[in-house]
GROMACS .gro file of C-alpha atoms in nm:
model
  400
    1UNK     CA    1   0.000   0.000   0.000
    2UNK     CA    2   0.144   0.338  -0.095
    3UNK     CA    3   0.209   0.609   0.162
    4UNK     CA    4  -0.085   0.806   0.022
    5UNK     CA    5  -0.318   0.509   0.063
    6UNK     CA    6  -0.186   0.444   0.414
    7UNK     CA    7  -0.246   0.805   0.515
    8UNK     CA    8  -0.593   0.789   0.360
    9UNK     CA    9  -0.709   0.482   0.555
   10UNK     CA   10  -0.560   0.626   0.875
   11UNK     CA   11  -0.754   0.947   0.819
   12UNK     CA   12  -1.078   0.758   0.757
   13UNK     CA   13  -1.015   0.545   1.068
   14UNK     CA   14  -0.958   0.852   1.286
   15UNK     CA   15  -1.279   1.004   1.149
   16UNK     CA   16  -1.465   0.680   1.228
   17UNK     CA   17  -1.313   0.659   1.578
   18UNK     CA   18  -1.403   1.015   1.675
   19UNK     CA   19  -1.742   1.014   1.502
   20UNK     CA   20  -1.862   0.699   1.678
   21UNK     CA   21  -1.703   0.820   2.002
   22UNK     CA   22  -1.906   1.141   1.968
   23UNK     CA   23  -2.240   0.970   1.902
   24UNK     CA   24  -2.186   0.696   2.162
   25UNK     CA   25  -2.081   0.931   2.443
   26UNK     CA   26  -2.399   1.129   2.368
   27UNK     CA   27  -2.603   0.817   2.441
   28UNK     CA   28  -2.427   0.589   2.687
   29UNK     CA   29  -2.457   0.635   2.981
   30UNK     CA   30  -2.564   1.000   2.976
   31UNK     CA   31  -2.885   0.994   2.768
   32UNK     CA   32  -3.120   0.809   3.008
   33UNK     CA   33  -2.976   1.002   3.303
   34UNK     CA   34  -3.017   1.337   3.126
   35UNK     CA   35  -3.370   1.252   3.011
   36UNK     CA   36  -3.465   1.139   3.361
   37UNK     CA   37  -3.331   1.460   3.515
   38UNK     CA   38  -3.553   1.652   3.272
   39UNK     CA   39  -3.858   1.458   3.395
   40UNK     CA   40  -3.887   1.172   3.146
   41UNK     CA   41  -4.048   0.846   3.260
   42UNK     CA   42  -3.924   0.500   3.163
   43UNK     CA   43  -4.147   0.472   2.856
   44UNK     CA   44  -4.031   0.807   2.719
   45UNK     CA   45  -3.666   0.719   2.789
   46UNK     CA   46  -3.713   0.399   2.586
   47UNK     CA   47  -3.869   0.594   2.299
   48UNK     CA   48  -3.586   0.849   2.301
   49UNK     CA   49  -3.327   0.570   2.292
   50UNK     CA   50  -3.497   0.400   1.996
   51UNK     CA   51  -3.508   0.710   1.775
   52UNK     CA   52  -3.143   0.716   1.670
   53UNK     CA   53  -3.139   0.358   1.527
   54UNK     CA   54  -3.460   0.446   1.341
   55UNK     CA   55  -3.264   0.709   1.149
   56UNK     CA   56  -3.027   0.437   1.031
   57UNK     CA   57  -3.312   0.216   0.915
   58UNK     CA   58  -3.485   0.494   0.723
   59UNK     CA   59  -3.190   0.688   0.584
   60UNK     CA   60  -2.894   0.459   0.513
   61UNK     CA   61  -3.026   0.335   0.178
   62UNK     CA   62  -3.139   0.678   0.044
   63UNK     CA   63  -2.805   0.823   0.155
   64UNK     CA   64  -2.620   0.553  -0.039
   65UNK     CA   65  -2.823   0.628  -0.350
   66UNK     CA   66  -2.757   1.002  -0.318
   67UNK     CA   67  -2.382   0.944  -0.273
   68UNK     CA   68  -2.380   0.740  -0.596
   69UNK     CA   69  -2.532   1.037  -0.777
   70UNK     CA   70  -2.380   1.342  -0.607
   71UNK     CA   71  -2.047   1.201  -0.486
   72UNK     CA   72  -1.924   1.061  -0.155
   73UNK     CA   73  -1.749   1.372  -0.026
   74UNK     CA   74  -2.064   1.587  -0.037
   75UNK     CA   75  -2.245   1.339   0.183
   76UNK     CA   76  -1.953   1.319   0.425
   77UNK     CA   77  -1.946   1.698   0.450
   78UNK     CA   78  -2.315   1.695   0.539
   79UNK     CA   79  -2.250   1.425   0.801
   80UNK     CA   80  -1.964   1.633   0.941
   81UNK     CA   81  -2.202   1.926   0.984
   82UNK     CA   82  -2.442   1.706   1.179
   83UNK     CA   83  -2.160   1.572   1.400
   84UNK     CA   84  -2.065   1.935   1.472
   85UNK     CA   85  -2.411   2.081   1.535
   86UNK     CA   86  -2.600   1.797   1.706
   87UNK     CA   87  -2.404   1.789   2.038
   88UNK     CA   88  -2.472   2.161   2.088
   89UNK     CA   89  -2.847   2.110   2.054
   90UNK     CA   90  -2.854   1.894   2.370
   91UNK     CA   91  -2.735   2.198   2.569
   92UNK     CA   92  -3.053   2.393   2.497
   93UNK     CA   93  -3.306   2.120   2.581
   94UNK     CA   94  -3.552   2.202   2.858
   95UNK     CA   95  -3.816   1.935   2.791
   96UNK     CA   96  -3.737   1.563   2.743
   97UNK     CA   97  -3.964   1.550   2.435
   98UNK     CA   98  -3.714   1.780   2.263
   99UNK     CA   99  -3.463   1.495   2.280
  100UNK     CA  100  -3.662   1.298   2.019
  101UNK     CA  101  -3.590   1.523   1.716
  102UNK     CA  102  -3.237   1.589   1.839
  103UNK     CA  103  -3.163   1.216   1.863
  104UNK     CA  104  -3.305   1.158   1.515
  105UNK     CA  105  -3.094   1.444   1.377
  106UNK     CA  106  -2.783   1.305   1.548
  107UNK     CA  107  -2.862   0.957   1.413
  108UNK     CA  108  -2.854   1.100   1.059
  109UNK     CA  109  -2.478   1.144   1.091
  110UNK     CA  110  -2.404   0.777   1.156
  111UNK     CA  111  -2.663   0.673   0.897
  112UNK     CA  112  -2.455   0.863   0.640
  113UNK     CA  113  -2.107   0.780   0.766
  114UNK     CA  114  -2.123   0.399   0.762
  115UNK     CA  115  -2.241   0.321   0.408
  116UNK     CA  116  -2.054   0.613   0.247
  117UNK     CA  117  -1.717   0.527   0.402
  118UNK     CA  118  -1.767   0.158   0.316
  119UNK     CA  119  -1.828   0.258  -0.046
  120UNK     CA  120  -1.520   0.483  -0.047
  121UNK     CA  121  -1.298   0.204   0.086
  122UNK     CA  122  -1.443  -0.053  -0.156
  123UNK     CA  123  -1.371   0.176  -0.451
  124UNK     CA  124  -1.026   0.293  -0.345
  125UNK     CA  125  -0.884  -0.037  -0.219
  126UNK     CA  126  -1.003  -0.289  -0.476
  127UNK     CA  127  -0.756  -0.565  -0.379
  128UNK     CA  128  -0.735  -0.514  -0.001
  129UNK     CA  129  -1.087  -0.384   0.064
  130UNK     CA  130  -1.164  -0.650   0.326
  131UNK     CA  131  -0.859  -0.568   0.535
  132UNK     CA  132  -0.915  -0.191   0.508
  133UNK     CA  133  -1.284  -0.223   0.596
  134UNK     CA  134  -1.175  -0.427   0.897
  135UNK     CA  135  -0.929  -0.157   1.004
  136UNK     CA  136  -1.192   0.115   0.977
  137UNK     CA  137  -1.453  -0.094   1.158
  138UNK     CA  138  -1.207  -0.169   1.441
  139UNK     CA  139  -1.141   0.203   1.483
  140UNK     CA  140  -1.513   0.270   1.525
  141UNK     CA  141  -1.534  -0.008   1.785
  142UNK     CA  142  -1.250   0.149   1.986
  143UNK     CA  143  -1.447   0.475   1.984
  144UNK     CA  144  -1.764   0.293   2.089
  145UNK     CA  145  -1.575   0.123   2.375
  146UNK     CA  146  -1.398   0.434   2.505
  147UNK     CA  147  -1.701   0.664   2.496
  148UNK     CA  148  -1.902   0.521   2.790
  149UNK     CA  149  -1.590   0.519   3.007
  150UNK     CA  150  -1.515   0.886   2.936
  151UNK     CA  151  -1.882   0.980   2.969
  152UNK     CA  152  -1.912   0.806   3.304
  153UNK     CA  153  -1.595   0.973   3.434
  154UNK     CA  154  -1.719   1.319   3.329
  155UNK     CA  155  -2.056   1.269   3.498
  156UNK     CA  156  -1.883   1.152   3.816
  157UNK     CA  157  -1.626   1.434   3.808
  158UNK     CA  158  -1.890   1.708   3.774
  159UNK     CA  159  -2.140   1.540   4.007
  160UNK     CA  160  -2.100   1.815   4.270
  161UNK     CA  161  -2.183   2.095   4.024
  162UNK     CA  162  -2.538   2.235   4.044
  163UNK     CA  163  -2.791   2.204   3.764
  164UNK     CA  164  -2.739   1.995   3.453
  165UNK     CA  165  -2.375   2.078   3.379
  166UNK     CA  166  -2.248   1.730   3.467
  167UNK     CA  167  -2.455   1.600   3.174
  168UNK     CA  168  -2.386   1.898   2.950
  169UNK     CA  169  -2.012   1.848   2.997
  170UNK     CA  170  -2.049   1.518   2.814
  171UNK     CA  171  -2.214   1.689   2.517
  172UNK     CA  172  -1.942   1.953   2.509
  173UNK     CA  173  -1.691   1.668   2.481
  174UNK     CA  174  -1.898   1.521   2.198
  175UNK     CA  175  -1.889   1.862   2.028
  176UNK     CA  176  -1.509   1.876   2.046
  177UNK     CA  177  -1.486   1.529   1.889
  178UNK     CA  178  -1.740   1.633   1.623
  179UNK     CA  179  -1.538   1.947   1.545
  180UNK     CA  180  -1.227   1.739   1.475
  181UNK     CA  181  -1.435   1.502   1.259
  182UNK     CA  182  -1.564   1.797   1.057
  183UNK     CA  183  -1.212   1.935   1.004
  184UNK     CA  184  -1.077   1.595   0.896
  185UNK     CA  185  -1.362   1.545   0.649
  186UNK     CA  186  -1.274   1.879   0.487
  187UNK     CA  187  -0.925   1.738   0.424
  188UNK     CA  188  -1.063   1.444   0.223
  189UNK     CA  189  -0.994   1.512  -0.146
  190UNK     CA  190  -1.287   1.559  -0.379
  191UNK     CA  191  -1.414   1.247  -0.553
  192UNK     CA  192  -1.529   1.213  -0.909
  193UNK     CA  193  -1.881   1.328  -0.980
  194UNK     CA  194  -2.146   1.061  -0.948
  195UNK     CA  195  -2.408   0.960  -1.202
  196UNK     CA  196  -2.550   1.269  -1.370
  197UNK     CA  197  -2.923   1.210  -1.322
  198UNK     CA  198  -3.195   1.398  -1.139
  199UNK     CA  199  -3.273   1.261  -0.793
  200UNK     CA  200  -3.636   1.170  -0.846
  201UNK     CA  201  -3.837   0.918  -0.647
  202UNK     CA  202  -3.802   0.677  -0.939
  203UNK     CA  203  -3.423   0.677  -0.898
  204UNK     CA  204  -3.454   0.545  -0.543
  205UNK     CA  205  -3.710   0.285  -0.647
  206UNK     CA  206  -3.488   0.164  -0.932
  207UNK     CA  207  -3.183   0.134  -0.705
  208UNK     CA  208  -3.385  -0.069  -0.455
  209UNK     CA  209  -3.514  -0.293  -0.735
  210UNK     CA  210  -3.160  -0.350  -0.862
  211UNK     CA  211  -3.043  -0.448  -0.514
  212UNK     CA  212  -3.341  -0.672  -0.440
  213UNK     CA  213  -3.330  -0.844  -0.779
  214UNK     CA  214  -2.984  -0.987  -0.704
  215UNK     CA  215  -3.038  -1.287  -0.476
  216UNK     CA  216  -2.675  -1.272  -0.361
  217UNK     CA  217  -2.706  -0.914  -0.237
  218UNK     CA  218  -3.039  -0.993  -0.075
  219UNK     CA  219  -2.907  -1.302   0.102
  220UNK     CA  220  -2.598  -1.117   0.229
  221UNK     CA  221  -2.817  -0.842   0.374
  222UNK     CA  222  -3.020  -1.109   0.554
  223UNK     CA  223  -2.697  -1.243   0.706
  224UNK     CA  224  -2.618  -0.903   0.856
  225UNK     CA  225  -2.978  -0.874   0.978
  226UNK     CA  226  -2.951  -1.214   1.149
  227UNK     CA  227  -2.610  -1.133   1.293
  228UNK     CA  228  -2.728  -0.814   1.454
  229UNK     CA  229  -3.056  -0.974   1.565
  230UNK     CA  230  -2.854  -1.225   1.769
  231UNK     CA  231  -2.609  -0.959   1.885
  232UNK     CA  232  -2.889  -0.725   1.991
  233UNK     CA  233  -3.045  -1.003   2.197
  234UNK     CA  234  -2.705  -1.083   2.350
  235UNK     CA  235  -2.615  -0.728   2.455
  236UNK     CA  236  -2.963  -0.673   2.602
  237UNK     CA  237  -3.026  -0.996   2.792
  238UNK     CA  238  -2.680  -1.135   2.868
  239UNK     CA  239  -2.632  -0.882   3.152
  240UNK     CA  240  -2.975  -0.974   3.294
  241UNK     CA  241  -2.885  -1.343   3.279
  242UNK     CA  242  -2.551  -1.279   3.453
  243UNK     CA  243  -2.724  -1.088   3.734
  244UNK     CA  244  -2.968  -1.378   3.777
  245UNK     CA  245  -2.667  -1.606   3.819
  246UNK     CA  246  -2.520  -1.384   4.093
  247UNK     CA  247  -2.234  -1.222   3.899
  248UNK     CA  248  -2.108  -0.882   4.016
  249UNK     CA  249  -2.151  -0.573   3.798
  250UNK     CA  250  -1.777  -0.532   3.738
  251UNK     CA  251  -1.762  -0.884   3.592
  252UNK     CA  252  -2.043  -0.802   3.351
  253UNK     CA  253  -1.836  -0.509   3.226
  254UNK     CA  254  -1.536  -0.737   3.177
  255UNK     CA  255  -1.745  -0.984   2.977
  256UNK     CA  256  -1.850  -0.711   2.735
  257UNK     CA  257  -1.498  -0.568   2.717
  258UNK     CA  258  -1.372  -0.913   2.616
  259UNK     CA  259  -1.631  -0.938   2.340
  260UNK     CA  260  -1.572  -0.589   2.200
  261UNK     CA  261  -1.194  -0.630   2.205
  262UNK     CA  262  -1.219  -0.969   2.036
  263UNK     CA  263  -1.417  -0.806   1.754
  264UNK     CA  264  -1.197  -0.497   1.724
  265UNK     CA  265  -0.865  -0.680   1.733
  266UNK     CA  266  -0.960  -0.949   1.482
  267UNK     CA  267  -1.152  -0.755   1.217
  268UNK     CA  268  -0.844  -0.646   1.018
  269UNK     CA  269  -0.713  -1.005   1.022
  270UNK     CA  270  -1.049  -1.153   0.919
  271UNK     CA  271  -1.084  -0.882   0.656
  272UNK     CA  272  -0.745  -0.978   0.512
  273UNK     CA  273  -0.857  -1.340   0.515
  274UNK     CA  274  -1.172  -1.244   0.323
  275UNK     CA  275  -0.951  -1.076   0.061
  276UNK     CA  276  -0.755  -1.396   0.004
  277UNK     CA  277  -1.023  -1.663   0.051
  278UNK     CA  278  -1.384  -1.704  -0.057
  279UNK     CA  279  -1.573  -1.477   0.187
  280UNK     CA  280  -1.891  -1.685   0.158
  281UNK     CA  281  -1.752  -1.962   0.378
  282UNK     CA  282  -1.639  -1.703   0.631
  283UNK     CA  283  -1.982  -1.540   0.634
  284UNK     CA  284  -2.163  -1.867   0.708
  285UNK     CA  285  -1.910  -1.983   0.967
  286UNK     CA  286  -1.924  -1.652   1.153
  287UNK     CA  287  -2.303  -1.639   1.170
  288UNK     CA  288  -2.328  -1.996   1.297
  289UNK     CA  289  -2.049  -1.947   1.553
  290UNK     CA  290  -2.232  -1.643   1.690
  291UNK     CA  291  -2.568  -1.824   1.698
  292UNK     CA  292  -2.431  -2.135   1.871
  293UNK     CA  293  -2.229  -1.932   2.124
  294UNK     CA  294  -2.529  -1.725   2.235
  295UNK     CA  295  -2.758  -2.031   2.240
  296UNK     CA  296  -2.525  -2.215   2.483
  297UNK     CA  297  -2.518  -1.932   2.739
  298UNK     CA  298  -2.817  -2.052   2.950
  299UNK     CA  299  -2.657  -2.395   2.980
  300UNK     CA  300  -2.334  -2.259   3.131
  301UNK     CA  301  -2.296  -2.110   3.477
  302UNK     CA  302  -1.919  -2.113   3.536
  303UNK     CA  303  -1.721  -1.799   3.467
  304UNK     CA  304  -1.466  -1.977   3.247
  305UNK     CA  305  -1.727  -2.124   3.014
  306UNK     CA  306  -1.914  -1.795   2.991
  307UNK     CA  307  -1.593  -1.613   2.903
  308UNK     CA  308  -1.524  -1.869   2.631
  309UNK     CA  309  -1.873  -1.823   2.489
  310UNK     CA  310  -1.841  -1.444   2.506
  311UNK     CA  311  -1.511  -1.461   2.322
  312UNK     CA  312  -1.654  -1.702   2.064
  313UNK     CA  313  -1.955  -1.478   2.000
  314UNK     CA  314  -1.725  -1.183   1.937
  315UNK     CA  315  -1.510  -1.385   1.698
  316UNK     CA  316  -1.820  -1.506   1.514
  317UNK     CA  317  -1.950  -1.154   1.472
  318UNK     CA  318  -1.611  -1.027   1.356
  319UNK     CA  319  -1.570  -1.318   1.114
  320UNK     CA  320  -1.906  -1.261   0.950
  321UNK     CA  321  -1.960  -0.885   0.941
  322UNK     CA  322  -1.629  -0.788   0.782
  323UNK     CA  323  -1.682  -1.055   0.516
  324UNK     CA  324  -2.038  -0.946   0.432
  325UNK     CA  325  -1.924  -0.590   0.357
  326UNK     CA  326  -1.637  -0.721   0.148
  327UNK     CA  327  -1.864  -0.961  -0.041
  328UNK     CA  328  -2.118  -0.686  -0.112
  329UNK     CA  329  -1.833  -0.473  -0.249
  330UNK     CA  330  -1.728  -0.762  -0.475
  331UNK     CA  331  -2.067  -0.830  -0.632
  332UNK     CA  332  -2.246  -0.493  -0.631
  333UNK     CA  333  -2.255  -0.282  -0.946
  334UNK     CA  334  -1.994  -0.007  -0.932
  335UNK     CA  335  -2.252   0.261  -1.008
  336UNK     CA  336  -2.471   0.125  -0.725
  337UNK     CA  337  -2.198   0.074  -0.462
  338UNK     CA  338  -2.331   0.337  -0.220
  339UNK     CA  339  -2.689   0.215  -0.258
  340UNK     CA  340  -2.582  -0.144  -0.190
  341UNK     CA  341  -2.385  -0.045   0.121
  342UNK     CA  342  -2.679   0.166   0.238
  343UNK     CA  343  -2.927  -0.118   0.191
  344UNK     CA  344  -2.695  -0.349   0.385
  345UNK     CA  345  -2.678  -0.096   0.669
  346UNK     CA  346  -3.055  -0.038   0.679
  347UNK     CA  347  -3.139  -0.409   0.692
  348UNK     CA  348  -2.869  -0.462   0.955
  349UNK     CA  349  -3.031  -0.194   1.174
  350UNK     CA  350  -3.368  -0.370   1.139
  351UNK     CA  351  -3.211  -0.684   1.286
  352UNK     CA  352  -3.037  -0.490   1.563
  353UNK     CA  353  -3.361  -0.317   1.663
  354UNK     CA  354  -3.590  -0.621   1.642
  355UNK     CA  355  -3.357  -0.868   1.817
  356UNK     CA  356  -3.407  -0.741   2.174
  357UNK     CA  357  -3.783  -0.701   2.130
  358UNK     CA  358  -3.853  -1.045   1.979
  359UNK     CA  359  -3.614  -1.224   2.212
  360UNK     CA  360  -3.757  -1.039   2.511
  361UNK     CA  361  -4.109  -1.158   2.428
  362UNK     CA  362  -3.988  -1.519   2.397
  363UNK     CA  363  -3.781  -1.503   2.717
  364UNK     CA  364  -4.080  -1.361   2.907
  365UNK     CA  365  -4.299  -1.645   2.784
  366UNK     CA  366  -4.055  -1.940   2.786
  367UNK     CA  367  -3.723  -1.848   2.951
  368UNK     CA  368  -3.367  -1.783   2.839
  369UNK     CA  369  -3.321  -2.121   2.672
  370UNK     CA  370  -3.600  -2.064   2.420
  371UNK     CA  371  -3.511  -1.697   2.380
  372UNK     CA  372  -3.153  -1.766   2.276
  373UNK     CA  373  -3.263  -2.072   2.075
  374UNK     CA  374  -3.469  -1.841   1.854
  375UNK     CA  375  -3.150  -1.659   1.757
  376UNK     CA  376  -2.976  -1.984   1.670
  377UNK     CA  377  -3.269  -2.104   1.459
  378UNK     CA  378  -3.277  -1.773   1.272
  379UNK     CA  379  -2.901  -1.796   1.213
  380UNK     CA  380  -2.939  -2.152   1.082
  381UNK     CA  381  -3.222  -2.064   0.842
  382UNK     CA  382  -3.036  -1.760   0.709
  383UNK     CA  383  -2.712  -1.957   0.668
  384UNK     CA  384  -2.891  -2.221   0.461
  385UNK     CA  385  -3.066  -1.954   0.255
  386UNK     CA  386  -2.738  -1.768   0.198
  387UNK     CA  387  -2.568  -2.086   0.080
  388UNK     CA  388  -2.853  -2.165  -0.159
  389UNK     CA  389  -2.859  -1.813  -0.304
  390UNK     CA  390  -2.483  -1.771  -0.345
  391UNK     CA  391  -2.347  -2.120  -0.423
  392UNK     CA  392  -2.623  -2.261  -0.644
  393UNK     CA  393  -2.575  -2.134  -1.003
  394UNK     CA  394  -2.845  -1.890  -1.111
  395UNK     CA  395  -2.910  -1.661  -1.400
  396UNK     CA  396  -2.790  -1.308  -1.333
  397UNK     CA  397  -3.068  -1.056  -1.262
  398UNK     CA  398  -3.196  -0.869  -1.562
  399UNK     CA  399  -3.134  -0.499  -1.600
  400UNK     CA  400  -3.402  -0.303  -1.418
   0.00000   0.00000   0.00000
């Protein structure tokens, strides 16, 4: 990789690290505490927390289509503006209901950043795209891991100050991170102009039809949906299960740190592996490893076995998710790269949002065993479907 390419991926990784740090520190752990101090009840706090992922579901695909037409850099500049402005809006909130539009606005930034950067990397690094996507993704995970720690320390440090400043200090920190993100995005060189067509409703419909007509793209998106369905169930109910087994809070934090680090440290390696090997095998193996690991949790009560399962679930997620992005980049049309990455991100967010809800209903009715079994069964069905759609020879989709 040339020095220019190395500097470019480092710059994108720093942007990803600080951007995700900024959005995560604005949410965890400060958001429910801030909303509660403003008078929000539990139901409203839950609604406020769900708004940001909704932005990803609704906007990631349209953003990808727009970036294909208007260029990647324009969309990143818009995202940079949101990263800069959104943290300041929290400072002027006096009613918890005002947090709903602010959270949606803030969620727009990450809805843009993910698919657009993935498309940029796929286009710039044609041979090593898997490894570079892994590097960028790891950087965002480090930001996601560090943010709650810094946010918690700031809240504790300013706990003796009157009013809401202990919470507002967190959003000022998010603003500083967003400012650096904005400045770094301005340093990204301009890309070539996208497809010269008017952005009508029909353009978005056609892009969606092109994506959905390719069974390989569709099946890969389902894999990410299943992966994040299982992961969403894990991150929501694994702590509750550990508490029911008598584990201390600090141990729960260590469990999650092990999982996040296992994902972050291995993604560049698994991405490089996806560059050299057929990523389809890696995708299926990762999804099944994640599903089996989470399914076995209720049958294990010793700390060693639970740590092994936590580590295995992280490895499974890392193995699969970096390969799905790489595989999408391999098979998507070049002129539809942003749209394909956006569709992948939107469908992934659907899985991440629905996993806790569906699993929670099953756990309430039938216990942890059945709840985590549902994730494994979904992973198995999707793995079989993915294999059938990508390995069995089919006619290529017709032009839409």
